[in-house]
Amino acid sequence: MADELDAVVRDGQSVPDQLSMRDEDGEIRAEFVAAISKAIADENAPFLREVVSELHEADLGDLIGTLEPDERVRLVELTGTDFDFSALNEVDETVREEILDELEPETVAEGVRELDSDDAVELLQVLDEDEQEEILEKLPPSERDALERSLDYPENSAGRRMQTEFIAMPRDWNVGQAIDHMRETADLPDRFYEIYVVDGGNLWQGAVALDALLRSHRNVPLADLIDEDRRKVSVLDDQEEVARLFGKYNLVAAPVVDPDNRLVGVITIDDVVDVIEEEADEDLKALGGVTSDEELSDRVWTIARGRFNWLLVNLATAFLASSVLGLFEGQLQQMVALAVLAPIVASQGGNAATQTMTVAVRALATRELGPWNAMRVVMREALVGLVNGVGFAVITGLAAYAWFGIAGLGVVIALAMVCNLVAGALGGILIPMALDRVRADPAVASGTFVTTVTDVVGFFSFLGIATLWFGLK
Amino acid sequence: MADELDAVVRDGQSVPDQLSMRDEDGEIRAEFVAAISKAIADENAPFLREVVSELHEADLGDLIGTLEPDERVRLVELTGTDFDFSALNEVDETVREEILDELEPETVAEGVRELDSDDAVELLQVLDEDEQEEILEKLPPSERDALERSLDYPENSAGRRMQTEFIAMPRDWNVGQAIDHMRETADLPDRFYEIYVVDGGNLWQGAVALDALLRSHRNVPLADLIDEDRRKVSVLDDQEEVARLFGKYNLVAAPVVDPDNRLVGVITIDDVVDVIEEEADEDLKALGGVTSDEELSDRVWTIARGRFNWLLVNLATAFLASSVLGLFEGQLQQMVALAVLAPIVASQGGNAATQTMTVAVRALATRELGPWNAMRVVMREALVGLVNGVGFAVITGLAAYAWFGIAGLGVVIALAMVCNLVAGALGGILIPMALDRVRADPAVASGTFVTTVTDVVGFFSFLGIATLWFGLK
């Protein structure tokens, strides 16, 4: 394949289309990457420029991910203006930062000029302020101002995500004027799905979908086509709120207004899809005890440090749970079967509680769980805990009896199982709800608290009931 | 508030706009729900019809979710043709099925006729085939055929998700003809973002974005505006693949073609957003040990049964882990501190493994982890396990020594901790990768295997090393 590509270039033919980057399963072909690496080593700029200009930004990003760090920088340098800087938004932040740090500020500034403002902001925000400044001062003042304003909005706000290129028209225009305007204006946004109607001073009036424009005759006033169902967002709205709005009302774009109701930008669905994926990623990682900014390309040390804190909290709770076992040292010595069986009670409670917690965290995130149904859901979870608690009490009780031949041991573990599954259910629902109430992220902190509850209740109920039943001391 | 609404209706004024359904935080107001309940009890159809026709389908769905089961059916019946059946796609499947079961097939058929085909399919697919048939036979033949064809495609395929309403034009038309056609055709799709170019026999040629159409003069041929970056999907493609394509190439719509390359439908971004959310939901729930079809409105018994299976698997693995403890009964009796500390080793390994597994499952789902970087990621995870293993070996060793005053115990738990964190890291990455290789869903099954590894390795290494160190038997 590498040879084929070489041959193609030597013959002066065009490079095979981008499909050859991937095999039938959509995986990147090792031969393709090897050909690119070789071309970089050979400084074969014409070949690289042709490949790069034919790849979609997303594929170009994937390609960069597979290259060695120094190859990445050389690729950007060798392909110059043919390199689409939006591809850098498709790679991990760590990689993006590395590449931007190595490139000359002039090169980055030139690349940034070609981007829509939202892509430019996404690119620049990984750099620290000095580096941003160095690049921004090489841009024309109007572009610099727009980017600086966007970068001033808080992270994760609509203002950070919006693009400042949009089409606004006065309220008294009609469809014909709107279409003529679009035909005659050279620098329209790359892609747009609706146009906005404003009055003097850019005050927001409404949105008109492109299909509404295309269905209508030239003399229909724009004001008649304003879609009342379209939602606007405010620059300071959180991106998660914005994503919820898009999902709920099936939007493809939403205008962004400042506190004075002036139209300042637009957020499009592709940004929102990114937000939805990021938020899902965050919740999933948080439940698994991983910080949301951990990336696959991070180094061992960065990752180990990031995960250490969570494990340290967990170690503390594990010692707490074991100290409950420590309270019963005498009993454990008298009846070693208790030491063997205790982890089963704790583990079963922990897993049942995790089920409840997972559902609760997700329902809180999607706003399906709220004050109006909280009581009902808590009751239901407690009942589910009771039903499964009784079920597993029978199973575990019989198994423990079969194993050790002590009937009383079966009764004790059965009673402890019911206690711990109900406690786990209550912990699994009440802890996330309480965290949500105090505006902490339930996904991040619930896990530790919940399994602490089930470990402590599991050990204590099992050994406590055993002490009473067998008269141990 | 209920009184206010009543007063408004009595005065013959219009109902306050939909904002009054929610308070400032976006939560549904209890007073609003109470007013609706009362109107349903009073059979106040004019009031309900006005409220319902003013609500967005998403809000109407949320409202239905807060009502009692029999009120929901009455609401649909009382509001008749003003009720937008797409609102039923916004509620849990369990609720949707309950409502559809209670309604007359004629009522449902009438509601379905008003829907786009994708919404109709989504609505009907919760019913069993007999019920579907009963409703479908009340529809006009052409609509019935289209819905039956879509329902025949496999669940989660593009064919199921697509809508069959789209705009296709011959290749030899120009922009002017396209615009005139749209102005003159009465039953265009509700909302569209691109038009499709076909040749005789509906064979797919390409897509033209609406903004490209609006930028161009009337005499430009459509063929010149075809966007080569637009991707098409096949009816049998999995919805998850389709979602990945949309996310990657920033699509808002994609044409769906049959195996003969004939254009048969279109998938729009709003459906894809639903898919992305569903898939995120599924992964999250799977990792938490909950089946993906569990819904907040399910009954206690349904939920308990759904969760039981996972807990049963877990119970088996807990017994397996405890049987390792059982092997060392003699040692535990001689040195009860071992029984107290053993769960700490297992728990710390389990949590470290869960971190690795979470990252692996997510990276496999997003295709960030593949054959090209597998080796590097496995090595890295093993090193992270080693680094944190050494860190926690020191901490736990000192803590155990401080607690029991036996230096050897500190050494033993430290060595076991290193073993178990490395084992956990390897299990956490290799098990999801192996499951993915055999085309099983890593999110569903990894958890059980992984914690079994860390429980067994944790208990065995700790007690085994202790046996050797202290010469126990």
Coordinates of C-alpha atoms in Angstrom, one line a residue, chain B:
Chain B
M1 CA -52.8 29.2 40.3
A2 CA -55.5 26.6 39.7
D3 CA -58.1 29.3 40.5
E4 CA -56.4 31.8 38.2
L5 CA -56.5 29.3 35.3
D6 CA -60.2 28.6 36.1
A7 CA -60.9 32.3 36.1
V8 CA -59.2 32.7 32.8
V9 CA -61.2 30.0 31.2
R10 CA -64.5 31.3 32.6
D11 CA -63.7 34.8 31.2
G12 CA -63.2 33.2 27.8
Q13 CA -59.7 34.6 27.6
S14 CA -56.9 32.5 26.2
V15 CA -54.9 30.3 28.5
P16 CA -51.6 31.9 29.8
D17 CA -48.7 30.8 27.5
Q18 CA -46.8 27.6 28.1
L19 CA -44.2 29.3 30.3
S20 CA -46.6 29.0 33.2
M21 CA -46.3 25.3 33.1
R22 CA -42.8 25.6 34.6
D23 CA -41.3 27.7 37.3
E24 CA -38.1 29.7 36.9
D25 CA -35.9 26.7 37.4
G26 CA -37.7 24.9 34.6
E27 CA -39.5 22.5 37.1
I28 CA -43.1 21.7 36.4
R29 CA -45.4 23.6 38.8
A30 CA -47.6 21.5 41.0
E31 CA -50.4 24.1 40.6
F32 CA -50.4 23.6 36.8
V33 CA -50.7 19.8 37.1
A34 CA -53.5 20.3 39.7
A35 CA -55.4 22.5 37.3
I36 CA -55.1 20.0 34.5
S37 CA -56.2 17.1 36.8
K38 CA -59.2 19.1 37.8
A39 CA -60.1 19.9 34.2
I40 CA -59.9 16.2 33.3
A41 CA -62.1 15.3 36.3
D42 CA -64.6 18.1 35.2
E43 CA -64.3 16.9 31.5
N44 CA -63.5 20.5 30.6
A45 CA -62.6 19.8 27.0
P46 CA -62.3 23.3 25.6
F47 CA -59.8 24.3 28.3
L48 CA -57.7 21.2 27.8
R49 CA -57.8 21.5 24.1
E50 CA -56.5 25.0 24.4
V51 CA -53.7 24.0 26.8
V52 CA -52.7 21.0 24.8
S53 CA -52.5 22.8 21.4
E54 CA -50.3 25.5 22.9
L55 CA -47.8 23.1 24.5
H56 CA -44.7 21.9 22.6
E57 CA -44.8 18.1 22.2
A58 CA -41.9 17.8 24.6
D59 CA -43.7 19.8 27.3
L60 CA -46.9 17.9 26.7
G61 CA -45.0 14.6 27.2
D62 CA -43.6 15.9 30.5
L63 CA -47.1 16.9 31.6
I64 CA -48.4 13.4 30.8
G65 CA -45.6 11.9 32.8
T66 CA -46.9 13.7 35.9
L67 CA -50.5 12.6 35.6
E68 CA -52.1 9.5 37.0
P69 CA -52.5 6.6 34.5
D70 CA -56.3 7.0 34.0
E71 CA -56.0 10.8 33.6
R72 CA -53.5 10.3 30.8
V73 CA -56.0 8.3 28.7
R74 CA -58.8 10.7 29.5
L75 CA -56.6 13.7 28.4
V76 CA -56.0 12.2 25.0
E77 CA -59.7 11.3 24.6
L78 CA -60.9 14.7 25.7
T79 CA -58.6 16.7 23.5
G80 CA -59.1 14.6 20.3
T81 CA -57.5 16.1 17.2
D82 CA -55.7 18.8 19.2
F83 CA -53.6 16.2 20.9
D84 CA -50.2 15.8 19.1
F85 CA -49.4 12.1 19.3
S86 CA -45.7 12.8 19.0
A87 CA -45.9 13.8 22.6
L88 CA -46.3 10.1 23.4
N89 CA -42.8 9.5 22.1
E90 CA -41.5 11.8 24.8
V91 CA -42.7 9.6 27.7
D92 CA -41.3 6.3 29.0
E93 CA -42.1 3.3 26.9
T94 CA -44.1 1.7 29.7
V95 CA -46.3 4.7 29.9
R96 CA -46.7 4.9 26.2
E97 CA -47.8 1.3 25.9
E98 CA -50.3 1.7 28.8
I99 CA -51.9 4.7 27.1
L100 CA -52.0 3.1 23.6
D101 CA -53.5 -0.1 25.0
E102 CA -56.4 1.9 26.6
L103 CA -57.2 4.0 23.6
E104 CA -59.5 2.9 20.7
P105 CA -57.6 1.8 17.6
E106 CA -59.5 4.4 15.6
T107 CA -58.2 7.2 17.9
V108 CA -54.6 6.0 17.6
A109 CA -54.9 5.6 13.8
E110 CA -56.1 9.2 13.5
G111 CA -53.2 10.4 15.7
V112 CA -50.7 8.4 13.7
R113 CA -51.8 9.9 10.4
E114 CA -50.7 13.3 11.6
L115 CA -47.2 12.2 12.4
D116 CA -44.0 12.0 10.3
S117 CA -43.3 8.4 9.5
D118 CA -40.3 8.1 11.9
D119 CA -42.5 9.3 14.8
A120 CA -45.2 7.0 13.8
V121 CA -42.8 4.0 13.7
E122 CA -41.4 5.0 17.1
L123 CA -44.9 5.1 18.5
L124 CA -46.1 1.8 17.0
Q125 CA -43.0 -0.3 17.8
V126 CA -43.9 -0.6 21.5
L127 CA -47.1 -2.5 20.5
D128 CA -47.1 -6.2 19.6
E129 CA -47.8 -7.2 16.1
D130 CA -51.6 -7.8 16.4
E131 CA -52.1 -4.4 17.9
Q132 CA -50.0 -2.8 15.3
E133 CA -52.0 -4.5 12.6
E134 CA -55.3 -3.3 14.1
I135 CA -54.1 0.3 13.8
L136 CA -52.3 0.0 10.5
E137 CA -55.4 -1.4 8.7
K138 CA -57.3 1.8 9.5
L139 CA -54.7 3.9 7.6
P140 CA -54.8 4.7 3.9
P141 CA -52.8 2.0 1.9
S142 CA -49.9 4.2 0.9
E143 CA -49.2 5.3 4.5
R144 CA -49.8 1.8 5.8
D145 CA -47.2 0.4 3.3
A146 CA -44.5 2.9 4.2
L147 CA -45.0 2.2 8.0
E148 CA -45.1 -1.6 7.5
R149 CA -41.8 -1.4 5.5
S150 CA -40.1 0.6 8.2
L151 CA -41.4 -1.7 10.9
D152 CA -39.9 -4.7 9.0
Y153 CA -36.4 -3.4 9.3
P154 CA -34.5 -4.7 12.4
E155 CA -34.7 -2.8 15.6
N156 CA -31.9 -0.2 16.0
S157 CA -31.3 -0.1 12.2
A158 CA -31.3 3.1 10.1
G159 CA -34.4 1.8 8.3
R160 CA -36.3 1.9 11.6
R161 CA -35.2 5.4 12.5
M162 CA -35.6 7.1 9.1
Q163 CA -38.5 9.2 8.0
T164 CA -39.8 8.4 4.5
E165 CA -40.8 12.0 3.8
F166 CA -38.0 13.8 1.9
I167 CA -37.4 16.0 -1.1
A168 CA -35.8 14.5 -4.1
M169 CA -35.2 16.2 -7.5
P170 CA -33.9 15.2 -10.8
R171 CA -30.2 15.8 -11.6
D172 CA -30.9 18.1 -14.5
W173 CA -32.9 20.7 -12.5
N174 CA -31.4 24.1 -11.6
V175 CA -31.7 26.2 -8.4
G176 CA -34.7 28.1 -9.8
Q177 CA -36.7 25.0 -10.6
A178 CA -35.9 23.6 -7.2
I179 CA -37.1 26.7 -5.4
D180 CA -40.3 26.9 -7.6
H181 CA -41.0 23.3 -6.8
M182 CA -40.8 23.9 -3.1
R183 CA -43.0 27.0 -3.3
E184 CA -45.7 25.1 -5.2
T185 CA -45.7 21.7 -3.4
A186 CA -48.2 21.7 -0.6
D187 CA -47.2 18.6 1.4
L188 CA -43.4 19.1 2.0
P189 CA -41.9 17.4 5.0
D190 CA -42.4 19.4 8.3
R191 CA -38.8 20.3 8.5
F192 CA -35.9 19.6 6.2
Y193 CA -32.2 20.6 5.9
E194 CA -31.1 19.4 2.6
I195 CA -32.6 18.2 -0.7
Y196 CA -31.5 15.1 -2.6
V197 CA -30.6 14.7 -6.2
V198 CA -31.7 11.4 -7.8
D199 CA -31.8 10.1 -11.3
G200 CA -34.5 7.9 -12.9
G201 CA -35.7 5.1 -10.6
N202 CA -34.9 7.2 -7.5
L203 CA -31.2 6.2 -7.7
W204 CA -29.1 8.3 -5.2
Q205 CA -26.9 11.0 -6.8
G206 CA -26.1 13.4 -4.0
A207 CA -27.2 15.9 -1.4
V208 CA -27.6 19.7 -1.6
A209 CA -27.6 21.7 1.6
L210 CA -30.3 24.4 1.8
D211 CA -27.8 27.1 2.5
A212 CA -26.0 26.1 -0.7
L213 CA -29.3 26.5 -2.6
L214 CA -29.9 29.9 -1.1
R215 CA -26.5 31.2 -1.9
S216 CA -26.8 30.3 -5.6
H217 CA -28.4 32.1 -8.5
R218 CA -31.4 30.5 -10.2
N219 CA -29.6 29.2 -13.2
V220 CA -27.0 27.2 -11.3
P221 CA -27.5 23.4 -12.0
L222 CA -28.2 21.4 -8.8
A223 CA -25.5 18.9 -9.9
D224 CA -22.9 21.7 -9.3
L225 CA -24.1 22.1 -5.7
I226 CA -23.8 18.5 -4.6
D227 CA -21.7 18.3 -1.4
E228 CA -19.2 15.5 -1.7
D229 CA -18.6 15.6 2.1
R230 CA -22.2 14.5 2.8
R231 CA -22.4 10.9 3.8
K232 CA -25.2 8.4 3.0
V233 CA -26.2 5.5 5.2
S234 CA -27.7 2.1 4.3
V235 CA -31.1 1.0 5.7
L236 CA -29.4 -1.9 7.5
D237 CA -26.7 0.2 9.2
D238 CA -26.8 0.1 13.0
Q239 CA -28.1 3.3 14.6
E240 CA -24.9 3.5 16.7
E241 CA -22.8 3.6 13.5
V242 CA -25.1 6.2 12.1
A243 CA -24.7 8.3 15.2
R244 CA -20.9 8.1 15.0
L245 CA -21.0 9.2 11.4
F246 CA -23.2 12.3 12.3
G247 CA -20.9 13.2 15.2
K248 CA -17.8 12.8 13.2
Y249 CA -18.8 14.6 10.1
N250 CA -21.1 17.2 11.7
L251 CA -24.1 16.2 9.8
V252 CA -27.7 17.5 10.3
A253 CA -29.3 14.9 8.0
A254 CA -28.3 11.9 6.1
P255 CA -30.0 10.1 3.2
V256 CA -30.8 6.5 3.6
V257 CA -30.4 4.2 0.6
D258 CA -31.5 0.6 0.1
P259 CA -29.1 -2.1 -1.1
D260 CA -29.8 -1.1 -4.7
N261 CA -28.7 2.5 -3.9
R262 CA -32.3 3.8 -4.2
L263 CA -33.1 6.7 -1.9
V264 CA -35.8 5.5 0.6
G265 CA -35.6 7.9 3.5
V266 CA -33.7 10.4 5.6
I267 CA -32.4 10.4 9.1
T268 CA -32.3 13.8 10.9
I269 CA -30.1 15.0 13.7
D270 CA -32.9 15.1 16.3
D271 CA -33.2 11.3 15.9
V272 CA -29.5 11.0 16.2
V273 CA -29.4 13.0 19.4
D274 CA -31.9 10.6 20.8
V275 CA -29.7 7.7 19.7
I276 CA -26.6 9.2 21.3
E277 CA -28.5 9.8 24.6
E278 CA -29.9 6.2 24.5
E279 CA -26.5 4.7 23.9
A280 CA -24.9 6.8 26.7
D281 CA -27.7 5.7 29.0
E282 CA -27.2 2.1 28.0
D283 CA -23.4 2.1 28.7
L284 CA -23.9 3.9 32.0
K285 CA -26.6 1.5 33.2
A286 CA -24.7 -1.6 31.9
L287 CA -21.6 -0.6 34.0
G288 CA -23.9 -0.1 37.0
G289 CA -25.5 -3.6 36.5
V290 CA -28.9 -2.3 35.4
T291 CA -30.6 -3.5 32.2
S292 CA -30.9 -0.8 29.6
D293 CA -34.7 -1.0 29.3
E294 CA -35.4 -0.3 33.0
E295 CA -37.4 2.9 33.2
L296 CA -38.2 5.2 36.1
S297 CA -41.9 4.5 35.7
D298 CA -41.6 0.7 35.9
R299 CA -43.2 -1.2 38.7
V300 CA -41.4 -2.6 41.7
W301 CA -41.7 -6.2 40.5
T302 CA -40.4 -5.5 37.0
I303 CA -37.4 -3.6 38.3
A304 CA -36.6 -6.2 41.1
R305 CA -36.7 -9.0 38.5
G306 CA -34.6 -7.1 36.0
R307 CA -31.9 -6.4 38.6
F308 CA -32.0 -9.9 40.2
N309 CA -30.1 -11.7 37.4
W310 CA -27.1 -9.4 37.7
L311 CA -27.1 -9.7 41.5
L312 CA -27.3 -13.5 41.2
V313 CA -24.2 -13.6 39.0
N314 CA -22.5 -11.3 41.5
L315 CA -23.5 -13.6 44.4
A316 CA -21.9 -16.5 42.6
T317 CA -18.6 -14.6 42.2
A318 CA -18.8 -13.4 45.9
F319 CA -19.0 -17.1 47.0
L320 CA -16.1 -17.9 44.7
A321 CA -14.0 -15.1 46.3
S322 CA -15.1 -16.3 49.8
S323 CA -14.1 -19.8 49.0
V324 CA -10.5 -18.5 48.6
L325 CA -10.9 -17.2 52.2
G326 CA -12.2 -20.6 53.1
L327 CA -9.0 -22.2 51.9
F328 CA -7.1 -20.3 54.6
E329 CA -9.5 -21.0 57.5
G330 CA -6.7 -22.3 59.7
Q331 CA -4.6 -19.2 59.1
L332 CA -7.5 -16.8 59.8
Q333 CA -8.1 -18.5 63.1
Q334 CA -4.5 -18.3 64.1
M335 CA -4.2 -14.6 63.2
V336 CA -7.6 -12.9 63.1
A337 CA -6.1 -9.6 61.9
L338 CA -5.8 -11.2 58.5
A339 CA -9.6 -11.6 58.4
V340 CA -10.0 -7.9 59.3
L341 CA -7.5 -6.6 56.7
A342 CA -8.3 -8.9 53.7
P343 CA -11.3 -6.9 52.5
I344 CA -9.1 -3.8 52.2
V345 CA -6.8 -5.5 49.7
A346 CA -9.8 -6.8 47.7
S347 CA -11.7 -3.4 47.8
Q348 CA -8.7 -1.3 46.8
G349 CA -7.9 -3.6 43.8
G350 CA -11.6 -3.6 42.8
N351 CA -11.7 0.1 42.7
A352 CA -8.5 0.5 40.8
A353 CA -9.7 -2.1 38.3
T354 CA -13.0 -0.3 37.9
Q355 CA -11.2 2.9 37.0
T356 CA -9.2 1.2 34.3
M357 CA -12.3 -0.7 33.1
T358 CA -14.4 2.5 32.9
V359 CA -11.8 4.2 30.7
A360 CA -11.4 1.1 28.5
V361 CA -15.2 0.6 28.0
R362 CA -15.6 4.3 27.1
A363 CA -12.6 4.3 24.7
L364 CA -13.9 1.1 23.0
A365 CA -17.3 2.6 22.6
T366 CA -15.9 5.8 21.0
R367 CA -13.4 3.8 18.9
E368 CA -10.5 5.7 20.5
L369 CA -9.1 2.4 21.5
G370 CA -8.3 0.0 18.7
P371 CA -5.7 -2.4 17.5
W372 CA -3.3 0.4 16.6
N373 CA -2.9 1.6 20.2
A374 CA -4.0 -1.4 22.2
M375 CA -0.4 -2.5 23.1
R376 CA 0.5 1.0 24.3
V377 CA -2.6 1.4 26.4
V378 CA -2.2 -2.0 28.1
M379 CA 1.4 -1.2 29.0
R380 CA 0.4 2.2 30.3
E381 CA -2.4 0.8 32.4
A382 CA -0.1 -1.8 33.9
L383 CA 2.4 0.9 34.8
V384 CA -0.4 3.0 36.3
G385 CA -1.3 0.0 38.4
L386 CA 2.3 -0.5 39.5
V387 CA 2.8 3.2 40.4
N388 CA -0.4 3.4 42.4
G389 CA 0.2 -0.1 43.8
V390 CA 3.5 0.9 45.2
G391 CA 2.0 4.2 46.6
F392 CA -0.8 2.4 48.4
A393 CA 1.5 -0.4 49.5
V394 CA 3.4 2.1 51.5
I395 CA 0.3 3.8 53.0
T396 CA -1.5 0.6 53.8
G397 CA 1.6 -1.2 55.1
L398 CA 2.2 1.6 57.6
A399 CA -1.5 1.8 58.6
A400 CA -1.7 -1.9 59.2
Y401 CA 1.5 -1.9 61.2
A402 CA 0.2 1.1 63.3
W403 CA -3.2 -0.7 63.9
F404 CA -2.0 -4.2 64.9
G405 CA 1.6 -3.4 65.9
I406 CA 3.0 -6.3 63.8
A407 CA 5.6 -5.2 61.3
G408 CA 5.4 -8.3 59.3
L409 CA 1.7 -7.6 58.7
G410 CA 2.6 -4.3 57.1
V411 CA 5.0 -6.0 54.7
V412 CA 2.5 -8.7 53.8
I413 CA -0.3 -6.3 53.0
A414 CA 2.1 -4.0 51.1
L415 CA 3.2 -6.9 48.8
A416 CA -0.4 -8.1 48.3
M417 CA -1.5 -4.5 47.4
V418 CA 1.1 -4.2 44.6
C419 CA 0.0 -7.7 43.2
N420 CA -3.6 -6.8 43.3
L421 CA -3.4 -3.3 41.8
V422 CA -1.3 -4.6 38.9
A423 CA -3.7 -7.6 38.5
G424 CA -6.7 -5.2 38.6
A425 CA -5.2 -2.9 36.0
L426 CA -4.5 -5.8 33.6
G427 CA -8.0 -7.3 34.2
G428 CA -9.6 -3.9 33.8
I429 CA -8.1 -3.4 30.4
L430 CA -7.7 -6.9 29.0
I431 CA -11.2 -8.1 29.9
P432 CA -13.1 -5.4 28.1
M433 CA -10.8 -5.7 25.1
A434 CA -11.3 -9.4 24.9
L435 CA -15.1 -9.0 25.2
D436 CA -15.0 -6.4 22.4
R437 CA -13.0 -8.8 20.3
V438 CA -15.6 -11.5 20.5
R439 CA -18.3 -8.9 19.8
A440 CA -19.8 -9.0 23.3
D441 CA -20.7 -5.6 24.8
P442 CA -17.8 -4.7 27.2
A443 CA -20.0 -2.4 29.2
V444 CA -22.4 -5.2 30.2
A445 CA -20.1 -8.1 31.3
S446 CA -16.8 -6.6 32.2
G447 CA -17.7 -5.5 35.8
T448 CA -18.4 -9.0 37.1
F449 CA -15.2 -10.6 35.6
V450 CA -13.0 -7.7 36.7
T451 CA -14.1 -7.6 40.4
T452 CA -13.9 -11.4 40.5
V453 CA -10.3 -11.1 39.5
T454 CA -9.4 -8.5 42.1
D455 CA -11.3 -10.3 44.9
V456 CA -9.7 -13.7 44.2
V457 CA -6.2 -12.2 43.5
G458 CA -6.6 -9.9 46.6
F459 CA -7.6 -12.6 49.0
F460 CA -5.2 -15.2 47.6
S461 CA -2.1 -13.0 47.4
F462 CA -2.7 -11.5 50.9
L463 CA -3.3 -14.8 52.7
G464 CA -0.8 -16.7 50.6
I465 CA 2.0 -14.3 51.3
A466 CA 0.9 -14.1 55.0
T467 CA 1.1 -17.9 55.2
L468 CA 4.7 -17.9 53.8
W469 CA 5.9 -14.9 55.8
F470 CA 4.5 -16.1 59.2
G471 CA 5.0 -19.8 58.5
L472 CA 1.2 -20.4 59.3
K473 CA -0.6 -23.5 58.3

